[in-house]
C-alpha positions as a printed NumPy array, in Angstrom:
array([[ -63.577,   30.187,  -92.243],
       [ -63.663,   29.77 ,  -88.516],
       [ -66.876,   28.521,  -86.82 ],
       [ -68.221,   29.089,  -83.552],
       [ -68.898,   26.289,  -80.942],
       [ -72.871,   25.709,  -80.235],
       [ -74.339,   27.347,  -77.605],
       [ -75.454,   24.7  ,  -74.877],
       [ -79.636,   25.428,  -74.589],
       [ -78.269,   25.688,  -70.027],
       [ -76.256,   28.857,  -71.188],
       [ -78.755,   30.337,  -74.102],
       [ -80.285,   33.576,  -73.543],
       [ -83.523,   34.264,  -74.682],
       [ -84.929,   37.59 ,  -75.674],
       [ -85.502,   40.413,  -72.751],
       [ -89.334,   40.026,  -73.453],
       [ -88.443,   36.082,  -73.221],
       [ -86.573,   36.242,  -69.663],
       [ -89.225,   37.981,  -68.252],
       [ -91.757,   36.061,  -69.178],
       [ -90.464,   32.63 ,  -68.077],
       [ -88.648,   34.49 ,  -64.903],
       [ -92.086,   35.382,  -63.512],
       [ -93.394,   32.208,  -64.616],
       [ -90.612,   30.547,  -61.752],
       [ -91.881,   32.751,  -59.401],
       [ -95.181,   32.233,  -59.746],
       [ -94.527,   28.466,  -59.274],
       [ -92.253,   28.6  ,  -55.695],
       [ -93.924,   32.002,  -54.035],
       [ -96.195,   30.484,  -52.147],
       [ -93.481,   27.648,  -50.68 ],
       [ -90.828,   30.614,  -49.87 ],
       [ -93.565,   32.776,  -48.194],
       [ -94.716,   29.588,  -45.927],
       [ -91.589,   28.915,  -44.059],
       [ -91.495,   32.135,  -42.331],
       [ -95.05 ,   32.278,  -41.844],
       [ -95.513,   29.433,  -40.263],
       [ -91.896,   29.873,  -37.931],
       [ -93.043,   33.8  ,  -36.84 ],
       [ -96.606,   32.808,  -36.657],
       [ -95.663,   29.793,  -34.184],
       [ -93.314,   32.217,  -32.345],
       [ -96.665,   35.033,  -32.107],
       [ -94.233,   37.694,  -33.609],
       [ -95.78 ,   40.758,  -34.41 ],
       [ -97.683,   41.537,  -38.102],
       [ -94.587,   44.247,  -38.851],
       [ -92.196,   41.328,  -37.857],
       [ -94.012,   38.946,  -39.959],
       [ -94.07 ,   41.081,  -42.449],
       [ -90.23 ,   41.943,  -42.503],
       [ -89.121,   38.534,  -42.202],
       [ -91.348,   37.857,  -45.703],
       [ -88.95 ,   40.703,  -47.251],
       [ -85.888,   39.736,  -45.98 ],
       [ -86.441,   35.883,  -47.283],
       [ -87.741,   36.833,  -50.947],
       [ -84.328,   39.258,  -51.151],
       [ -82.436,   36.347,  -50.084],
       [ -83.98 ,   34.173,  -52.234],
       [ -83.181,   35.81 ,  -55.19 ],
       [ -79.828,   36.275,  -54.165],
       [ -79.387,   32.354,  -53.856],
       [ -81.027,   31.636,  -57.227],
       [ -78.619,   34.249,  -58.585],
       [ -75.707,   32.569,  -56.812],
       [ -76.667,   28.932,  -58.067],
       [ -77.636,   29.873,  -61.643],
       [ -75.148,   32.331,  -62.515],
       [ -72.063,   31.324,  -60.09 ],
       [ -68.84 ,   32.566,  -59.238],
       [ -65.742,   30.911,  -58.701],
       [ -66.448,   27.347,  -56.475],
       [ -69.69 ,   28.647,  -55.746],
       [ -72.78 ,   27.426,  -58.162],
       [ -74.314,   24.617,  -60.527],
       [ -74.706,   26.816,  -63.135],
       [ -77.957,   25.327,  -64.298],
       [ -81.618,   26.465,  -63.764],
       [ -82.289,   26.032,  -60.254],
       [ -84.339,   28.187,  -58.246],
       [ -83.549,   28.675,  -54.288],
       [ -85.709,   28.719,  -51.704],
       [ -86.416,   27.858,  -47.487],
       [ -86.386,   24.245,  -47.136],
       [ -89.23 ,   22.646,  -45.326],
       [ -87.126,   20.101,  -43.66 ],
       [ -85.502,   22.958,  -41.401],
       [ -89.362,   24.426,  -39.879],
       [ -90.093,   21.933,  -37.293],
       [ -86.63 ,   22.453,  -35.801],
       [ -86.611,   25.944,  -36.288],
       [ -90.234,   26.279,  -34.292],
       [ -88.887,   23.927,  -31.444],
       [ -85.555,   26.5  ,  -30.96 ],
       [ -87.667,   29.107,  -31.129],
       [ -90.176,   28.607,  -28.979],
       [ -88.328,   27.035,  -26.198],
       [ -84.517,   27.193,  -27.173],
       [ -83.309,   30.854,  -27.353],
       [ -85.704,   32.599,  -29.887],
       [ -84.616,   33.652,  -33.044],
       [ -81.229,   34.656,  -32.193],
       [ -80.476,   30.828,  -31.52 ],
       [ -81.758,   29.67 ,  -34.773],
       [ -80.031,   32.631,  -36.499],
       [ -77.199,   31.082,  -34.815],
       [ -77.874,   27.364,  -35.729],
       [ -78.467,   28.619,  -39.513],
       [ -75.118,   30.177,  -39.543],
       [ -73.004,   27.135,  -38.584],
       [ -75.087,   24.524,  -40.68 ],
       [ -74.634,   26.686,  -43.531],
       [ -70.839,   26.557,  -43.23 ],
       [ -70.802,   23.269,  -42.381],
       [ -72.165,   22.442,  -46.027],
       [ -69.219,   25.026,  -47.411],
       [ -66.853,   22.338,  -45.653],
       [ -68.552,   18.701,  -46.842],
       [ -69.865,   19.953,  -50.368],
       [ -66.766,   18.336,  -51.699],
       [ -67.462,   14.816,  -49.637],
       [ -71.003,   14.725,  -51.47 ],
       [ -69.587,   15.566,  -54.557],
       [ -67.247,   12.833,  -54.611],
       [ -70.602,   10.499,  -53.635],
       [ -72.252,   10.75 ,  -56.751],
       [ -71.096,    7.478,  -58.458],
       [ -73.185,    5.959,  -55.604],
       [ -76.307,    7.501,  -57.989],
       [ -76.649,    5.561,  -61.626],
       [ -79.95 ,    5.846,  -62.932],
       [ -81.296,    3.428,  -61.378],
       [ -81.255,    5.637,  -57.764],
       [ -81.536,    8.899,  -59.57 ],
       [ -84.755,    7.925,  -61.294],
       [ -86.372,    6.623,  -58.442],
       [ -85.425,   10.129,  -56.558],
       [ -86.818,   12.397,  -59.154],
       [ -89.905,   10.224,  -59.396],
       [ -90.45 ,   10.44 ,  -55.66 ],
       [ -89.461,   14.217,  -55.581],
       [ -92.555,   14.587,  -58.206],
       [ -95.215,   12.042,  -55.708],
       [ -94.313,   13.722,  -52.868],
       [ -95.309,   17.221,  -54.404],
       [ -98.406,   16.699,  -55.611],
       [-100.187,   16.014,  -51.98 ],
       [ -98.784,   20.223,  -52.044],
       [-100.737,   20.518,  -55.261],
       [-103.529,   18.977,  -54.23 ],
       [-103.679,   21.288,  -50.571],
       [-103.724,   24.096,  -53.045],
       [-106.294,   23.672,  -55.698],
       [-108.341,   22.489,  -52.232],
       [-107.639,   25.915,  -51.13 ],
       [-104.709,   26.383,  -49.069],
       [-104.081,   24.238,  -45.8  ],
       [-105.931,   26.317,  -42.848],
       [-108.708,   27.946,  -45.255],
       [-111.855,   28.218,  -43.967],
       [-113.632,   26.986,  -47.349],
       [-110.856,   23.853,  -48.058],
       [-112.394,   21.324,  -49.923],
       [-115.401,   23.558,  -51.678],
       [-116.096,   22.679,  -55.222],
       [-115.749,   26.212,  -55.953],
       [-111.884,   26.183,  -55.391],
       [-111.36 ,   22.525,  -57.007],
       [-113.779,   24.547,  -60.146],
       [-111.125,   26.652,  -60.094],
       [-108.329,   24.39 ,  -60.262],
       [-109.747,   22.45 ,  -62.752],
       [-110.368,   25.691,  -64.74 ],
       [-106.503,   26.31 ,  -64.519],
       [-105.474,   22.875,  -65.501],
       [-106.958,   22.856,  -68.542],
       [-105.982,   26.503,  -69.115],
       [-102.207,   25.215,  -68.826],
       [-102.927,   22.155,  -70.959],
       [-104.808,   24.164,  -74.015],
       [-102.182,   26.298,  -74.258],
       [ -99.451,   24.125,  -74.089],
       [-101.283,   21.98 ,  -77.07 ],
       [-102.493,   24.565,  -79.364],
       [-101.002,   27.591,  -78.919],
       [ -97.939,   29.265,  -80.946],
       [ -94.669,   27.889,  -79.689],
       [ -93.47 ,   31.108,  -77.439],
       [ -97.07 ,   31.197,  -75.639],
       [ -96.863,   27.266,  -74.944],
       [ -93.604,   27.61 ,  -73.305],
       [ -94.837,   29.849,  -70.727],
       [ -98.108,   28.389,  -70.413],
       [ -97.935,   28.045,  -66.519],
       [ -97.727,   31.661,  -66.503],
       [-100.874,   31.852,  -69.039],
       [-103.145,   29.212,  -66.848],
       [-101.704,   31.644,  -63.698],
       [-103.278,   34.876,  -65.312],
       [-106.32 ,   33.915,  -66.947],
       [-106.885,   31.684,  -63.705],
       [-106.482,   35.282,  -61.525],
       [-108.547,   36.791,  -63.984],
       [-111.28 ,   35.104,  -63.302],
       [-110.71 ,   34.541,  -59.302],
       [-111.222,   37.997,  -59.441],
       [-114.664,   38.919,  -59.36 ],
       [-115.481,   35.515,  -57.9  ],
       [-114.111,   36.735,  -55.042],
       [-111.128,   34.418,  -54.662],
       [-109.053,   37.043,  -53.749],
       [-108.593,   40.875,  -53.15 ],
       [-105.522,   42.749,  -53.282],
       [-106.441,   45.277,  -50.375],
       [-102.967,   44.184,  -48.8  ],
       [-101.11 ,   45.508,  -51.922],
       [-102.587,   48.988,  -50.312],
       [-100.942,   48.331,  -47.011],
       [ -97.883,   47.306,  -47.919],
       [ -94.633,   49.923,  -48.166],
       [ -93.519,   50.69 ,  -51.293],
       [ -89.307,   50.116,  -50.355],
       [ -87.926,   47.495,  -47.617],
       [ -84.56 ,   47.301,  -46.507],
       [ -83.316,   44.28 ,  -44.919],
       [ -80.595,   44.582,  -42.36 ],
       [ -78.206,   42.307,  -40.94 ],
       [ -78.833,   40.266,  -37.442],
       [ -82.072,   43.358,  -37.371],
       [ -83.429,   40.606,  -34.339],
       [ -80.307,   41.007,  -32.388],
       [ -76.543,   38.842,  -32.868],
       [ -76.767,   35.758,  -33.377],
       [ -76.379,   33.321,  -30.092],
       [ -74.763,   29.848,  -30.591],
       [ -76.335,   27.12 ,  -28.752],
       [ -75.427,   23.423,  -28.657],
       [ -78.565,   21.843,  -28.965],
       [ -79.29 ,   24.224,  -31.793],
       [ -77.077,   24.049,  -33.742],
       [ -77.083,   19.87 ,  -33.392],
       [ -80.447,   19.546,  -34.265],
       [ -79.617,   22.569,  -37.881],
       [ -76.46 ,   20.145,  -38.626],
       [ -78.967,   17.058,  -39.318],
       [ -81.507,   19.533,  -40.996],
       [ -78.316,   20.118,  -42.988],
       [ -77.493,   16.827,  -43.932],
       [ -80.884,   16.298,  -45.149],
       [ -81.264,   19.494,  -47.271],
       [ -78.146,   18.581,  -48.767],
       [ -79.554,   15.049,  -50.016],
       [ -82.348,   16.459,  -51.663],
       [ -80.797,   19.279,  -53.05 ],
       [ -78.645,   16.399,  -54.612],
       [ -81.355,   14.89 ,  -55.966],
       [ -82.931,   18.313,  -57.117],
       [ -79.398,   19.253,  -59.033],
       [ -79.086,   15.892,  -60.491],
       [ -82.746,   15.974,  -61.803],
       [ -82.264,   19.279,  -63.387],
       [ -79.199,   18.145,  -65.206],
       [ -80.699,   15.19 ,  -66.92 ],
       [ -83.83 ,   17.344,  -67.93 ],
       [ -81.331,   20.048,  -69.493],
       [ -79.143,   17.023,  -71.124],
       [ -75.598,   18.665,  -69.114],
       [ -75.302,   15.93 ,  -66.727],
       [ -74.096,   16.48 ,  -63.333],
       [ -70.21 ,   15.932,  -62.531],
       [ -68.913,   15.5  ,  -58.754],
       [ -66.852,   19.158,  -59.227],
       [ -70.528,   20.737,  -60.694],
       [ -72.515,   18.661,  -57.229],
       [ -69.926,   19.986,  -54.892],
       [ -70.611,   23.509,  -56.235],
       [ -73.821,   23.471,  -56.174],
       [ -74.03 ,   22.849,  -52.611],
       [ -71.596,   25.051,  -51.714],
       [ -73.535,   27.385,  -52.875],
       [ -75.925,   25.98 ,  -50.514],
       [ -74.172,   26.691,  -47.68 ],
       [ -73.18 ,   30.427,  -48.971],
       [ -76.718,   31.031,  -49.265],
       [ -78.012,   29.471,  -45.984],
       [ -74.934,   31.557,  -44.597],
       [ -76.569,   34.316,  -46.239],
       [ -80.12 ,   33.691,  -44.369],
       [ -78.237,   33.454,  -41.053],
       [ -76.879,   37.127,  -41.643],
       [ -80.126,   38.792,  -42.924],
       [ -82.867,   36.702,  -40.688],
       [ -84.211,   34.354,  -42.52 ],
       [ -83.292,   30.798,  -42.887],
       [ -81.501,   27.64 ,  -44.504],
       [ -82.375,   27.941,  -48.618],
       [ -82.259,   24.642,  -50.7  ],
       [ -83.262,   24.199,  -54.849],
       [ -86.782,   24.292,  -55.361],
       [ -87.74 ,   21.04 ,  -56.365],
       [ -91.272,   22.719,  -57.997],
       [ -89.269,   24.428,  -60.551],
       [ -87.507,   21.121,  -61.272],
       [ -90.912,   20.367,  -62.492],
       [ -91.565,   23.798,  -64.364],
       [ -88.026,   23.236,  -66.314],
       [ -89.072,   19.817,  -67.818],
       [ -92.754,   20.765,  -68.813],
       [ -91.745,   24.101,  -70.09 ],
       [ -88.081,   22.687,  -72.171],
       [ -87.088,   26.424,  -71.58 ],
       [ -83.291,   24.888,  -70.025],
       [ -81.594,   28.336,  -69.887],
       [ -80.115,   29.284,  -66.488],
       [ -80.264,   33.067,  -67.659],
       [ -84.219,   32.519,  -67.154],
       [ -83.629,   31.351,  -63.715],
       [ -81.674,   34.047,  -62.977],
       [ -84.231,   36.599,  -63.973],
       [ -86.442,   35.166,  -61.939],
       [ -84.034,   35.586,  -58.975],
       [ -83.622,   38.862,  -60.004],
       [ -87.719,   39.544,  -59.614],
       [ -87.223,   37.737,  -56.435],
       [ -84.578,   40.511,  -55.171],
       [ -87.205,   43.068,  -56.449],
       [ -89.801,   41.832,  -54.688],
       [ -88.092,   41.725,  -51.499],
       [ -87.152,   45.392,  -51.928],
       [ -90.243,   46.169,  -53.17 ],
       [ -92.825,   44.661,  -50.44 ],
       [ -96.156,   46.504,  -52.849],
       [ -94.811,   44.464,  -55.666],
       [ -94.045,   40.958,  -53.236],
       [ -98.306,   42.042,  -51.841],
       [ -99.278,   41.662,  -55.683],
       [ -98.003,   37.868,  -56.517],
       [ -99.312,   37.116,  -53.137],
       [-102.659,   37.695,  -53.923],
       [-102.596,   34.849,  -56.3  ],
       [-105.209,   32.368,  -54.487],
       [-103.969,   28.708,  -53.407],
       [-106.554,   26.895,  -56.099],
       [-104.926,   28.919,  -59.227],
       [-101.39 ,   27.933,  -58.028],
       [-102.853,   24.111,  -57.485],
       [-104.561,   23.618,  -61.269],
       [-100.627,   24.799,  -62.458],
       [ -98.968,   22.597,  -59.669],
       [-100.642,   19.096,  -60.705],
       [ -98.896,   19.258,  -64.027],
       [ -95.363,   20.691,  -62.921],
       [ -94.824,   18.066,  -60.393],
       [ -96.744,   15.47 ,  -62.556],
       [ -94.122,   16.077,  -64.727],
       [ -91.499,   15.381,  -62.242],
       [ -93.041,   12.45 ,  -61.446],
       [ -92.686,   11.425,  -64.929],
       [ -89.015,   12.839,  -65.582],
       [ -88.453,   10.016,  -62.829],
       [ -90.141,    7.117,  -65.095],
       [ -88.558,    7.989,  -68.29 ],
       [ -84.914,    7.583,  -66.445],
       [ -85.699,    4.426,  -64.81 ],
       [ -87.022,    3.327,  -68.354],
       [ -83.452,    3.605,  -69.462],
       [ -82.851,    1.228,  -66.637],
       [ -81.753,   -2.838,  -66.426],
       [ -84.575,   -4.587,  -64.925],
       [ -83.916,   -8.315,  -66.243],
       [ -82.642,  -10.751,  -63.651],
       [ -80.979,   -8.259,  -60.746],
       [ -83.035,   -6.556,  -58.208],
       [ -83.272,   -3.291,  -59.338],
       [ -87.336,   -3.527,  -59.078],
       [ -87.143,   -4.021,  -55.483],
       [ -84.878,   -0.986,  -55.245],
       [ -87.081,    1.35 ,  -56.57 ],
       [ -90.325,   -0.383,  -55.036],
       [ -88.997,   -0.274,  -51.538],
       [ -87.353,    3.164,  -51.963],
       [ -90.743,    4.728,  -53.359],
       [ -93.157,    3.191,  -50.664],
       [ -90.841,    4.329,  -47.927],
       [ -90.517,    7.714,  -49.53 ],
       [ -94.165,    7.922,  -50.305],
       [ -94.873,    6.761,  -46.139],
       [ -94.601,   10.182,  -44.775],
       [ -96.585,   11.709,  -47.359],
       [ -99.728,    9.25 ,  -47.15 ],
       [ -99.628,    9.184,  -43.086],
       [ -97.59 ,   12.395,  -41.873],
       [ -97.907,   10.758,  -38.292],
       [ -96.3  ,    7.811,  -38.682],
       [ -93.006,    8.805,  -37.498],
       [ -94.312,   11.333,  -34.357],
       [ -92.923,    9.055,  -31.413],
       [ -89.787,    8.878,  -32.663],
       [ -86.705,   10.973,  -31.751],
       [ -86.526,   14.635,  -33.021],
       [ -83.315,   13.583,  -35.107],
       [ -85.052,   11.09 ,  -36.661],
       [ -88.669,   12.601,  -37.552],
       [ -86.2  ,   15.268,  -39.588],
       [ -84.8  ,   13.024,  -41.625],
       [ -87.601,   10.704,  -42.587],
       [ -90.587,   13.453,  -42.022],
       [ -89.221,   14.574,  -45.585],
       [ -90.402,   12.089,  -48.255],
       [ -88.106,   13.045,  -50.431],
       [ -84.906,   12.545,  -48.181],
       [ -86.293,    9.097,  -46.979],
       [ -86.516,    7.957,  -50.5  ],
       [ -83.449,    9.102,  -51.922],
       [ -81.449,    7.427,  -48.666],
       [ -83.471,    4.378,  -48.98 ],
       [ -82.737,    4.048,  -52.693],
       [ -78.631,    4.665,  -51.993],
       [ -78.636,    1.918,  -49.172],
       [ -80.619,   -0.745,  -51.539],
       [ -78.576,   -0.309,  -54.576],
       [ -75.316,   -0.502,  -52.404],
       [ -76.63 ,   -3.465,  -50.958],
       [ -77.76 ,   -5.421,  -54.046],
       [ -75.532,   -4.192,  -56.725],
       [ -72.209,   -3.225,  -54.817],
       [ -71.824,   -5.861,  -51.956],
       [ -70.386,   -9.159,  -53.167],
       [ -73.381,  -11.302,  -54.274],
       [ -73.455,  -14.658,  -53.078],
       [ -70.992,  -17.03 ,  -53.335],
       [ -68.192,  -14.322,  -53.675],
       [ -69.609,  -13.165,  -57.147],
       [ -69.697,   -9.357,  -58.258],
       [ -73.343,   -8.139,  -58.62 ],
       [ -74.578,   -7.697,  -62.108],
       [ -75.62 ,   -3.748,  -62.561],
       [ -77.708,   -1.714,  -64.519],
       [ -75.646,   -0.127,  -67.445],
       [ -75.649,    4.172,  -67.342],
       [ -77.465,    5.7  ,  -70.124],
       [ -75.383,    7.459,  -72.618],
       [ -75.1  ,   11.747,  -71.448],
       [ -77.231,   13.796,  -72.973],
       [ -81.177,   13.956,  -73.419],
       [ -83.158,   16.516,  -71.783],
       [ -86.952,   17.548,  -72.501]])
């Protein structure tokens, strides 16, 4: 009697009731991070509240469409592992400075457009990189990815960056309330309800925001109930040198970290990451960012919050990433729906936050655990790779007199770390050691694993 092959838990799908729940539970975790790119590029370029407004819609569609891309795939295009898409941070400072004083939005439109074909063309040179990250470099990454996300958590449960009342107890109350919302749940409830128990914390945590007055949802009474976004609806795109210079290092950077993002993911879900899987994953990268060229918005890269979500949840289906992509498409069609989930207030999101990208943070440890660290160097590896990751996160001013070019690659903890830790391990365990003798390195782990 034939028998069928197991289903790998990347390519289970749950129930309907299931894939909703967790889907909304992704969203929940990146809105406010896909929402903050745009605001902060229209709001430094003084467009208009209807502009603002549209270029909100057009990046939630677009960011479903990614996470659709990367989690579901098609042909070259696509990890096909939970990953969820969204604007990368690394790309705003550049993006303000062409804006405001280098051709508007056409230019970056323009910019966006190039850099995202320009990671089409060298997905496959990264892909054939990744022997240059054993555990030893891919352990210190994720655990950096997970430090340098908390300072994010911490702005929220303070109450947003720019709030009037950041900082009052009331908020970190709030947060605190949240936190151990998340943390009952996940300890004593049934199994289903402690798998989405980000989603829980979320709810009861707006519950009670509520008639606190955290938060109102007199916008969702603005808003329009159907918004189309249309391609180049600012005008064609215009191509200009400095631009698109300045989007092609931006590039480079997003396409480390997304790297580091893709290869965390698979070692939570226990399918490890293969050069052909890297290569498609980015390319799917530069489709998407492509994508935001096209429909005005802007370079998308994976979400390294959700990395965090998919460990502390152990819900590894890609189908549950894709729902939430597909809420994400809703939303941006549906701007009364998108005016809902944005009246979640920063301190609920923060209480959740601490223990998704605490658990990053700890993904990271467990792989370097599985790590070498008797008579090589690998400690100073991942010592001087974390402190130089961790620099721009503790002082975000350290790096202000130097060159553009250079702020955008080290500005990003994340990137900084994940270079630093490549360059170290090449130089202590792949450069002859001394006297002519090959450098003794840390053995790989066996595949397989996963939360």
């Amino acid at each position: 009697m034939a028998t069928t092959a197991p289903v790998h838990p990347v390519d289970e799908v749950p129930p309907v009731r299931q894939l909703a729940a967790f889907g909304l539970q992704h969203v929940l975790a990146m809105y406010a991070g896909a929402v903050a790119v745009p605001l902060i590029v229209g709001g430094a370029m003084k467009l208009s509240p209807a502009d603002l407004a549209y270029l909100i819609t057009a990046d939630l569609l677009v960011c479903g469409i990614a996470t659709l891309i990367q989690c579901v795939g098609f042909w070259r295009f696509g990890v096909r592992l939970p990953i969820m898409q969204g604007c990368t941070f690394a790309a705003v400072s550049p993006m303000v400075l062409i804006g405001t004083t280098g051709g508007g939005l056409t230019a970056i439109y323009g910019s966006v457009i190039v850099a995202g074909l320009a990671i089409v063309l060298l997905a496959p040179v990264f892909g054939r990189l990744l022997r240059f990250f054993p555990p030893l470099v891919t352990g210190t990454v994720i655990l950096v990815i997970g430090l340098s996300l908390l300072p994010v958590a911490g702005n929220w449960a303070a109450g947003g960056v720019g709030s009037q009342d950041f900082g009052e107890p009331k908020n970190l109350a709030l947060a605190a309330f949240v936190l151990a919302v998340v943390l009952a749940v996940q300890r004593f409830a049934p199994a289903f309800l402690s798998r989405i128990a980000v989603l829980t914390g979320i709810t009861v945590g707006l519950v009670v925001a509520v008639p606190f007055g955290f938060t109102d949802f007199g916008g969702v009474q603005d808003a329009d109930w159907l918004g189309i976004s249309t391609p180049f609806h600012f005008g064609a795109p215009s191509f200009e040198v400095s631009a698109i210079v300045s989007m092609l290092v931006v590039a480079l950077v997003t396409m480390t970290e997304t790297t580091g993002d893709l290869i965390a993911v698979g070692e939570m879900t226990g399918r490890r990451v293969e050069p052909r899987s890297l290569a498609d994953g980015l390319r799917a990268d530069g489709l998407s960012t492509v994508l935001g060229g096209v429909f005005n918005t802007f370079p998308y890269t994976a979400y390294a919050q959700n990395v965090g979500l998919v460990g502390m949840t152990r819900v590894r289906s890609r189908w549950v990433v894709a729902t939430a992509g597909g809420i994400l498409v809703l939303l941006g069609l549906l701007p009364k729906l998108g005016a809902v989930v944005a009246a979640v207030p920063a301190p609920v999101l923060g209480g959740a936050g601490l223990v998704m990208f605490g658990t990053v943070a700890a993904s990271g440890l467990r792989t370097l655990a599985r790590v070498d660290f008797q008579d090589n160097h690998n400690l100073t590896v991942v010592a001087v790779s974390v402190a130089v990751g961790m620099l721009p996160v503790g002082v975000p001013t350290v790096y202000e007199k130097f060159p553009d070019w250079f702020q955008t690659i080290m500005n990003s903890g994340i990137s900084a770390g994940c270079l630093t830790a490549i360059v170290l391990n090449l130089v202590f365990n792949h450069l002859p050691a001394k006297g002519g003798a090959a450098p003794r390195t840390a053995p790989s782990p066996p595949t397989g694993g996963g939360l």
